[in-house]
PDB file of C-alpha atoms in Angstrom:
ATOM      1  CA  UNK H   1     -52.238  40.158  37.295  1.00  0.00           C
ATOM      2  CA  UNK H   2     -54.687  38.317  39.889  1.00  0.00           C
ATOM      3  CA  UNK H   3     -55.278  34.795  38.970  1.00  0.00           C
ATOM      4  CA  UNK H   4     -59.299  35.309  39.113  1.00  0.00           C
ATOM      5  CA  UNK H   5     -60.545  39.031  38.379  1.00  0.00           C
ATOM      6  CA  UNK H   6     -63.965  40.417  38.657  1.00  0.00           C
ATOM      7  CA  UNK H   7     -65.532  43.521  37.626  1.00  0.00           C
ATOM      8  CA  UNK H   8     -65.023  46.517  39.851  1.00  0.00           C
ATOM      9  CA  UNK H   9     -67.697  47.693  42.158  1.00  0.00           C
ATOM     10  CA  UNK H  10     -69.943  48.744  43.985  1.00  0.00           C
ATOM     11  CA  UNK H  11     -73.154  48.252  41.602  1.00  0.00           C
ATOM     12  CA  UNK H  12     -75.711  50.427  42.646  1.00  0.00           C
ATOM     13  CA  UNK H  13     -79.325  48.772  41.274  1.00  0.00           C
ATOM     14  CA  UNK H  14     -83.365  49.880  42.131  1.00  0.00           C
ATOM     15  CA  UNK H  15     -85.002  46.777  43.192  1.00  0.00           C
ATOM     16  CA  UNK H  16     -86.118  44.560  40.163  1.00  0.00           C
ATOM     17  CA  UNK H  17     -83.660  45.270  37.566  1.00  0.00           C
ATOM     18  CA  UNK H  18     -81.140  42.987  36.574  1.00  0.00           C
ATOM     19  CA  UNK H  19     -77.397  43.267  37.310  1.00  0.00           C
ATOM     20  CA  UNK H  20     -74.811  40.953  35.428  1.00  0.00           C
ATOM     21  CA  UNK H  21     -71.264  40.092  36.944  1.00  0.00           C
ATOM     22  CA  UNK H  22     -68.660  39.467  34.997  1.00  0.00           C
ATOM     23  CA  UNK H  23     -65.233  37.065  35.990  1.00  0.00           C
ATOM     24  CA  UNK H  24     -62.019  35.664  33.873  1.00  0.00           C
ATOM     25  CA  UNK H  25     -59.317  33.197  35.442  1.00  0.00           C
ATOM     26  CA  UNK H  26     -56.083  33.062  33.712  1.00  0.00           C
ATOM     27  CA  UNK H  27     -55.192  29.897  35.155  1.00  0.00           C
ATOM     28  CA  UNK H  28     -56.415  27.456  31.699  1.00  0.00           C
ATOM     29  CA  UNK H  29     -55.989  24.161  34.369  1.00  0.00           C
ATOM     30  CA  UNK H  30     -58.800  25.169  36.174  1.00  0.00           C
ATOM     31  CA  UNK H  31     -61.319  22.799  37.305  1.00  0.00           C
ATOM     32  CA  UNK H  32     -64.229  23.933  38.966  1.00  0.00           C
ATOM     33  CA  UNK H  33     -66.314  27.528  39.323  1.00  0.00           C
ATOM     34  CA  UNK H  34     -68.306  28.903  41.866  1.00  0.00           C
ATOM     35  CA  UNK H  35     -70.146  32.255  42.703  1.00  0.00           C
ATOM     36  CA  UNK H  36     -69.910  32.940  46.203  1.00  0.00           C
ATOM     37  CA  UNK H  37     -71.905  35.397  48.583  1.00  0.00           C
ATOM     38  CA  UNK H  38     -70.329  37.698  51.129  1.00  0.00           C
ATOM     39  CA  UNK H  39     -72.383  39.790  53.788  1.00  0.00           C
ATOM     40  CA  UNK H  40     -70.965  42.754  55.565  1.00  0.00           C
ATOM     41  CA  UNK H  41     -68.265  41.684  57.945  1.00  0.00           C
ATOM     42  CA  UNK H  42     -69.629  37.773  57.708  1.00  0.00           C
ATOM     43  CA  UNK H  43     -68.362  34.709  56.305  1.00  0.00           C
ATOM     44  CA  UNK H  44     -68.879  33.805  52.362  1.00  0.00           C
ATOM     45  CA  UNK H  45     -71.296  30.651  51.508  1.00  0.00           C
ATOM     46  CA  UNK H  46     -71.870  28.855  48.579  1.00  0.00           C
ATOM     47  CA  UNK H  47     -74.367  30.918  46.076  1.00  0.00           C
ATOM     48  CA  UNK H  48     -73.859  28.442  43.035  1.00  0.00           C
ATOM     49  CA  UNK H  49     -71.889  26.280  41.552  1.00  0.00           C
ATOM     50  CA  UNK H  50     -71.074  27.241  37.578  1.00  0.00           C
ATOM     51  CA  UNK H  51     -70.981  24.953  34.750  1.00  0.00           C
ATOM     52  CA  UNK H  52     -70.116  24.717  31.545  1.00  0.00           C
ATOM     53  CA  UNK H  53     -73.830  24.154  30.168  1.00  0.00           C
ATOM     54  CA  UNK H  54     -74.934  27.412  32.053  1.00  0.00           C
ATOM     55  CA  UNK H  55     -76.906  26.621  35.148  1.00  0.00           C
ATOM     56  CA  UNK H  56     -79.933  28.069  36.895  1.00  0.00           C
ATOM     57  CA  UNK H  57     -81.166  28.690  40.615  1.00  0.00           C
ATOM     58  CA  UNK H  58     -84.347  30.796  40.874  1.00  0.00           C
ATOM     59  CA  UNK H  59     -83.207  34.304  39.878  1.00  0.00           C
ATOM     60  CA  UNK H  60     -79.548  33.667  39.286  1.00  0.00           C
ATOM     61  CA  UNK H  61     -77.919  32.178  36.271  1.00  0.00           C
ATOM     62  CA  UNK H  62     -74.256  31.249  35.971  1.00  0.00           C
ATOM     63  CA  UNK H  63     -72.565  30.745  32.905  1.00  0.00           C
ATOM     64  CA  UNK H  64     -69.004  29.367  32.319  1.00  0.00           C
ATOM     65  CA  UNK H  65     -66.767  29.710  28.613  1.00  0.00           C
ATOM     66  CA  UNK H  66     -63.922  27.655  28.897  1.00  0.00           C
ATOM     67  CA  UNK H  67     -62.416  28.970  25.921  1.00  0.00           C
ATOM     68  CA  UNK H  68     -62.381  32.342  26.949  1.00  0.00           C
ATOM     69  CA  UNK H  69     -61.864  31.799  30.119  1.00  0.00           C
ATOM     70  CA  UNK H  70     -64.956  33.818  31.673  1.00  0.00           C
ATOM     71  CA  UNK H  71     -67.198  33.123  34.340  1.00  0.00           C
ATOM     72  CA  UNK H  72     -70.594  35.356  34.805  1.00  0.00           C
ATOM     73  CA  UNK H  73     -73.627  35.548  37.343  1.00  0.00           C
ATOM     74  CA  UNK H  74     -77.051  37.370  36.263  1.00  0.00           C
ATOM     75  CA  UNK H  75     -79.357  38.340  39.026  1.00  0.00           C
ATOM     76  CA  UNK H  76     -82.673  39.134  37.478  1.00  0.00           C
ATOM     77  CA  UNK H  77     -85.689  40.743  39.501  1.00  0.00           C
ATOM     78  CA  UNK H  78     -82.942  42.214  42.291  1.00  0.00           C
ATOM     79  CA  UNK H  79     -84.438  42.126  45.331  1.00  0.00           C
ATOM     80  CA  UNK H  80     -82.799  44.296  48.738  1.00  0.00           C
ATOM     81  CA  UNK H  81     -82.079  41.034  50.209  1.00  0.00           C
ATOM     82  CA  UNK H  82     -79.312  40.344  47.492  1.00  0.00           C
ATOM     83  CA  UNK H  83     -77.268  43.390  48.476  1.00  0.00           C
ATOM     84  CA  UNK H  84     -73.949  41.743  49.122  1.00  0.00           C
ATOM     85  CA  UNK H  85     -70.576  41.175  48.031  1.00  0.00           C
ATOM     86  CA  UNK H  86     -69.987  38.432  45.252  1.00  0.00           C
ATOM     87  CA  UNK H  87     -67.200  36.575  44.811  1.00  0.00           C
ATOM     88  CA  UNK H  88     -65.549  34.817  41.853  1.00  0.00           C
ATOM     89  CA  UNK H  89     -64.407  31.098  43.302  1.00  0.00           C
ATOM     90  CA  UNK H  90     -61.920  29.167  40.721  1.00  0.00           C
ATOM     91  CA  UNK H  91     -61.275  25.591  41.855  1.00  0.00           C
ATOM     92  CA  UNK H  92     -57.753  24.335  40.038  1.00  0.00           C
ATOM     93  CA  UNK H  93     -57.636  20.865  41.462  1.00  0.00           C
ATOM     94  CA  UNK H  94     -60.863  19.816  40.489  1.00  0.00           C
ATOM     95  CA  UNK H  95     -63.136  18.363  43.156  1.00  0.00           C
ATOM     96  CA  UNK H  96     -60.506  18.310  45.841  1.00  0.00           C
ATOM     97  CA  UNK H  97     -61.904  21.353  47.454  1.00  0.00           C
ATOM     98  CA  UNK H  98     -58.686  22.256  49.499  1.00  0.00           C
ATOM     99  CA  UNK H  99     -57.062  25.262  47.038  1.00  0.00           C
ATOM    100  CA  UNK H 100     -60.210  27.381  46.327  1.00  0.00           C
ATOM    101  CA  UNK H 101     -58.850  31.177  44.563  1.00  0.00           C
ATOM    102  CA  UNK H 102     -61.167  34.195  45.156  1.00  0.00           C
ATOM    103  CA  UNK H 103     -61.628  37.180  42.893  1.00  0.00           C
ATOM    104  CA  UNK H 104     -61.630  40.338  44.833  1.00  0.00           C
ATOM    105  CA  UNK H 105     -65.615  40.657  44.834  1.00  0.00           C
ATOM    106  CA  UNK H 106     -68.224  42.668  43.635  1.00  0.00           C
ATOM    107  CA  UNK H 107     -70.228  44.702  45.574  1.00  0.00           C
ATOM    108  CA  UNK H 108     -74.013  45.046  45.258  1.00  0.00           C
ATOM    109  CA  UNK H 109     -76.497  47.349  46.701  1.00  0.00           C
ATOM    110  CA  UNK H 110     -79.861  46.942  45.826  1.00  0.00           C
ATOM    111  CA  UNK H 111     -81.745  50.102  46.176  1.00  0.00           C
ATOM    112  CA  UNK H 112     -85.926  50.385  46.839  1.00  0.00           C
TER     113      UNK H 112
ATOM    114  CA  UNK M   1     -74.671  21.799  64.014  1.00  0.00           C
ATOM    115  CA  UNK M   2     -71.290  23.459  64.938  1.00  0.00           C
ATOM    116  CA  UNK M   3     -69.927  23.054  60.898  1.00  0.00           C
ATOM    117  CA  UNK M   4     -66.086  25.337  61.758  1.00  0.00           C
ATOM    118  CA  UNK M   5     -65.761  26.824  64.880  1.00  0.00           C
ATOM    119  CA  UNK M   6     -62.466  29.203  65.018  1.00  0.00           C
ATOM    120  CA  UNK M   7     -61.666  31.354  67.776  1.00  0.00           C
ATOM    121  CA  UNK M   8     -60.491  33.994  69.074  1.00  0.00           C
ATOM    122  CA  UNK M   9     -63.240  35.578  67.572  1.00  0.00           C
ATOM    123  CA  UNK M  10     -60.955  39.132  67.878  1.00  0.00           C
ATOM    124  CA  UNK M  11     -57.502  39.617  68.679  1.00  0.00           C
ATOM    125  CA  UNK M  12     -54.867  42.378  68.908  1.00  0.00           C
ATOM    126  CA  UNK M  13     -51.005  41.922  68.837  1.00  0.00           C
ATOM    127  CA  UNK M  14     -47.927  43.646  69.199  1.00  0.00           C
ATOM    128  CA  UNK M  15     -45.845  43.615  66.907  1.00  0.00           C
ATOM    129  CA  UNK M  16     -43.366  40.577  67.594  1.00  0.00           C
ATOM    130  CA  UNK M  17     -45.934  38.558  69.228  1.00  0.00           C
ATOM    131  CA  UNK M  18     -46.981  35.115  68.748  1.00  0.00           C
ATOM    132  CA  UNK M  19     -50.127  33.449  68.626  1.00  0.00           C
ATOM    133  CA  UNK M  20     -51.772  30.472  67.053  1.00  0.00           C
ATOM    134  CA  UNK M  21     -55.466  30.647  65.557  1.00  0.00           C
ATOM    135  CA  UNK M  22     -57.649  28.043  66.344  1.00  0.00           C
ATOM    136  CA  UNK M  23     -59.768  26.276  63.688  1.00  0.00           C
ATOM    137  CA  UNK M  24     -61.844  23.218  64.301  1.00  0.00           C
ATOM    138  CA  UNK M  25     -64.265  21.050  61.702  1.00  0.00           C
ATOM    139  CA  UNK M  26     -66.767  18.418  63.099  1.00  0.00           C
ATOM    140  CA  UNK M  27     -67.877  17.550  59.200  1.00  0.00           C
ATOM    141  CA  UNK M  28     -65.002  15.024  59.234  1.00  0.00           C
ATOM    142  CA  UNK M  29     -64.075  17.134  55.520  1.00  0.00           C
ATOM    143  CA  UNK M  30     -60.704  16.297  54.087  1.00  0.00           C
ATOM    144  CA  UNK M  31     -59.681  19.393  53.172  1.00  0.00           C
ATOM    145  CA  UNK M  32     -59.109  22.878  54.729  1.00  0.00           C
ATOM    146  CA  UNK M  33     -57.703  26.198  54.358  1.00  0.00           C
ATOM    147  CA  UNK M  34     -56.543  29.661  55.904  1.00  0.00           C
ATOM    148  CA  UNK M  35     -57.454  32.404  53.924  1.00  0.00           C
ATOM    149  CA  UNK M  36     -57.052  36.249  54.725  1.00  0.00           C
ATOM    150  CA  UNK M  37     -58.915  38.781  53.868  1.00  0.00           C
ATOM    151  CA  UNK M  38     -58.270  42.398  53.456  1.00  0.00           C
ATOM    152  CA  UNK M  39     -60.144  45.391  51.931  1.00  0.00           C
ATOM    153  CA  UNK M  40     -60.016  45.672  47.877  1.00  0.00           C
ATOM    154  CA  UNK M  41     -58.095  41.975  47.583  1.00  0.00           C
ATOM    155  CA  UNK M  42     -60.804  39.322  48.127  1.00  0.00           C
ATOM    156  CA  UNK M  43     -59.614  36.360  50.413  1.00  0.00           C
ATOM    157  CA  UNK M  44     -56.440  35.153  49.858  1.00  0.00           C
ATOM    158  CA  UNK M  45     -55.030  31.539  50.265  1.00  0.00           C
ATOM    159  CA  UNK M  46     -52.368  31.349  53.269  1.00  0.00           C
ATOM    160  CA  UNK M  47     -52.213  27.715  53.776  1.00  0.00           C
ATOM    161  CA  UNK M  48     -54.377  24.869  53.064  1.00  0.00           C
ATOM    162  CA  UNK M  49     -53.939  21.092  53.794  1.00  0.00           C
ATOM    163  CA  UNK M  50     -55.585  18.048  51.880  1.00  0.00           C
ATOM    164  CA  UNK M  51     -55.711  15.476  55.204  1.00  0.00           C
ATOM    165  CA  UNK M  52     -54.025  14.683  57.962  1.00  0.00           C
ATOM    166  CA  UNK M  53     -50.277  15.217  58.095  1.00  0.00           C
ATOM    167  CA  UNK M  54     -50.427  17.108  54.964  1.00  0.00           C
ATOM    168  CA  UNK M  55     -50.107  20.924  54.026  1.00  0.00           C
ATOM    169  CA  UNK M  56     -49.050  22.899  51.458  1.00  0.00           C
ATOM    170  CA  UNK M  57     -48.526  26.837  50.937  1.00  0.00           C
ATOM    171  CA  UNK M  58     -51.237  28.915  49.227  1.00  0.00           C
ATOM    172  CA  UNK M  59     -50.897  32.579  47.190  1.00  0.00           C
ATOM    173  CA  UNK M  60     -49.184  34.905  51.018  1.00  0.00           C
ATOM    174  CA  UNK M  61     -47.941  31.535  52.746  1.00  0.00           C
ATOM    175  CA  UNK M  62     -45.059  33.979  54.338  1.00  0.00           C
ATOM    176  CA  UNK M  63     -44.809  34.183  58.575  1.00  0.00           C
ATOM    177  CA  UNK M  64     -47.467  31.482  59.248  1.00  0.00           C
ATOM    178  CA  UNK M  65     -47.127  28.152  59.744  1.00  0.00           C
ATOM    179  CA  UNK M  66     -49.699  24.858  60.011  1.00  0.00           C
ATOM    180  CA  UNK M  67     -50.053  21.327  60.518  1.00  0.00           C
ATOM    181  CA  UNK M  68     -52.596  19.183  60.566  1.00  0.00           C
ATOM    182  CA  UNK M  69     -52.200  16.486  63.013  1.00  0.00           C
ATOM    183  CA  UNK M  70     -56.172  15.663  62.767  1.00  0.00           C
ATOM    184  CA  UNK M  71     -58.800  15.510  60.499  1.00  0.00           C
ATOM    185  CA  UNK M  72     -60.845  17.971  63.053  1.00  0.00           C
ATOM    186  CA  UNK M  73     -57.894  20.679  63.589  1.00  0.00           C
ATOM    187  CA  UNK M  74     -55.701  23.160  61.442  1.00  0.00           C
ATOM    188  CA  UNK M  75     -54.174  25.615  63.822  1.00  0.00           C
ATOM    189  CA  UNK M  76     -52.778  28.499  62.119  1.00  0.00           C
ATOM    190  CA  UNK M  77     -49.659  30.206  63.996  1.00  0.00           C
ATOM    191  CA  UNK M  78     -47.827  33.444  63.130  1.00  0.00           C
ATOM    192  CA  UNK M  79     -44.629  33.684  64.279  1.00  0.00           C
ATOM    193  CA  UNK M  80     -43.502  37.303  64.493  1.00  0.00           C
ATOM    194  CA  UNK M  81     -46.735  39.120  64.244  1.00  0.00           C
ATOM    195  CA  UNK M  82     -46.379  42.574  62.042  1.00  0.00           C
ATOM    196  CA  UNK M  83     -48.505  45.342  61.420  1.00  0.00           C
ATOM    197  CA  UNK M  84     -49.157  43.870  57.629  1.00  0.00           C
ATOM    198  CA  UNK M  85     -50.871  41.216  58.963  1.00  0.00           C
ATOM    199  CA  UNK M  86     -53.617  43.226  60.654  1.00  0.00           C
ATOM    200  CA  UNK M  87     -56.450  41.311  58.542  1.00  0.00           C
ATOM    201  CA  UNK M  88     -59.733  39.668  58.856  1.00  0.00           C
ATOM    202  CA  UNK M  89     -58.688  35.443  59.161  1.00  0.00           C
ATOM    203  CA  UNK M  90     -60.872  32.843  57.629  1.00  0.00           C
ATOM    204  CA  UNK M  91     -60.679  28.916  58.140  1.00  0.00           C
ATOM    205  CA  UNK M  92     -62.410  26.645  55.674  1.00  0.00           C
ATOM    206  CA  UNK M  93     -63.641  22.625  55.251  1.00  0.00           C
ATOM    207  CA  UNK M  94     -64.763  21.550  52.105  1.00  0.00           C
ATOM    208  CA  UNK M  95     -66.114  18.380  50.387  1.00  0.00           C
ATOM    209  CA  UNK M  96     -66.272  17.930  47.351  1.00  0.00           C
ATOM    210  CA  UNK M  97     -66.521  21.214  45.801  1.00  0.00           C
ATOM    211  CA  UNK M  98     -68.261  23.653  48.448  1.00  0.00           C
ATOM    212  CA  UNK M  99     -66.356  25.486  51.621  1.00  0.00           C
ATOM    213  CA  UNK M 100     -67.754  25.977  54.537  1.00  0.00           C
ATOM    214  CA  UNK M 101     -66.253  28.774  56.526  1.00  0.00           C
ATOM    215  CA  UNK M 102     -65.428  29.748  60.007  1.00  0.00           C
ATOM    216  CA  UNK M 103     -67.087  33.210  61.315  1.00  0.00           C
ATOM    217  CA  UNK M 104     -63.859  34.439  60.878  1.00  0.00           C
ATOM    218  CA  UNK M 105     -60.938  36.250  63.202  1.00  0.00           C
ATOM    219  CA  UNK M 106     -60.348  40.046  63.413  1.00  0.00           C
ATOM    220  CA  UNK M 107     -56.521  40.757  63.871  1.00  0.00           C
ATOM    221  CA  UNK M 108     -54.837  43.923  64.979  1.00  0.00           C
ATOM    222  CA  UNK M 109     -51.146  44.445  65.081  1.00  0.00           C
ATOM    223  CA  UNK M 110     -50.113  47.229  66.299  1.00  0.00           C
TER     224      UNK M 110
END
């Protein structure tokens, strides 16, 4: 079993709806949580960083439940430009940065 | 603003073949890593190092090696390159929590 797993893709949307992806870690020592963004063939950046208290950017909302273990990243009002892979990002040394663990991604395509 | 600069850019082996990949940070960032990335699995953690002189294996540490001699560098060298690791490369710097990646290196062993 992978250490961080996210749902399987691709998600296929129309523009506006809302899409909801779903992560669990199975590492309990885990530290910090992130939702990264991957474009075709580029390298992944930062989209948020996830807390426990639930967080919000704009349209995207990470929450974090320590107790299951589950991470998850709502995009509401999907726009084309958000068609990319996202990736799961578990942290287990805290903020030290240097061992980040990636789910396998989720793809999104955002459709007109 | 060069952030991580790794190069070659795009490479292809033969099997047996050495090389190093190149992997340079001007953020002055503590930490860094070698990930590889391959269709389906995500990025996976080769090697990563927490400063200078320091390194430690990741999740696929197996025929690659690193050091870290600077802050700035983390060279990444396979030693007997095989077709299995035909894969995209990434190199990443990070402080405190985010990465910041390299635009990556597209292997070939063939």
């Amino acid at each position: 079993r992978k250490e961080v797993e996210q749902d399987p893709g691709p998600f296929n949307v129309p523009e506006g709806a809302t899409v909801a992806f779903n992560c669990t870690y199975s590492n309990s020592a885990s530290q910090s949580f992130f939702w990264y963004r991957q474009d075709c063939r580029k390298e992944p950046k930062l989209l948020m960083s996830v807390y426990s208290s639930g967080n919000e950017d704009g349209r995207f909302t990470a929450q974090l439940n320590r107790a299951s273990q589950y991470i998850s990243l709502l995009i509401r009002d999907s726009k084309l430009s958000d068609s990319a892979t996202y990736l799961c990002v578990v942290n287990r040394e805290g903020n030290q940065g240097g061992k980040l663990i990636f789910g396998q991604g989720t793809e999104l395509s955002v459709k007109p | 603003n060069a952030g991580v600069t790794q190069t070659p850019k795009f490479q292809v082996l033969k099997t047996g073949q050495s090389m190093t990949l190149q992997c340079a940070q001007d953020m002055n960032h503590e930490y860094m890593s070698w990930y590889r990335q391959d269709p389906g699995m995500g990025l996976r953690l080769i090697h990563y190092s927490v400063g200078a002189g320091i390194t430690d294996q990741g999740e696929v540490p197996n025929g690659y090696n690193v050091s870290r001699s600077t802050t700035e560098d983390f060279p990444l060298r396979l030693l007997s390159a095989a077709p299995s690791q035909t894969s995209v490369y990434f190199c990443a710097s990070s402080y405190p929590d985010e990465a910041f990646f390299g635009q990556g290196t597209r292997l070939t062993v063939v």
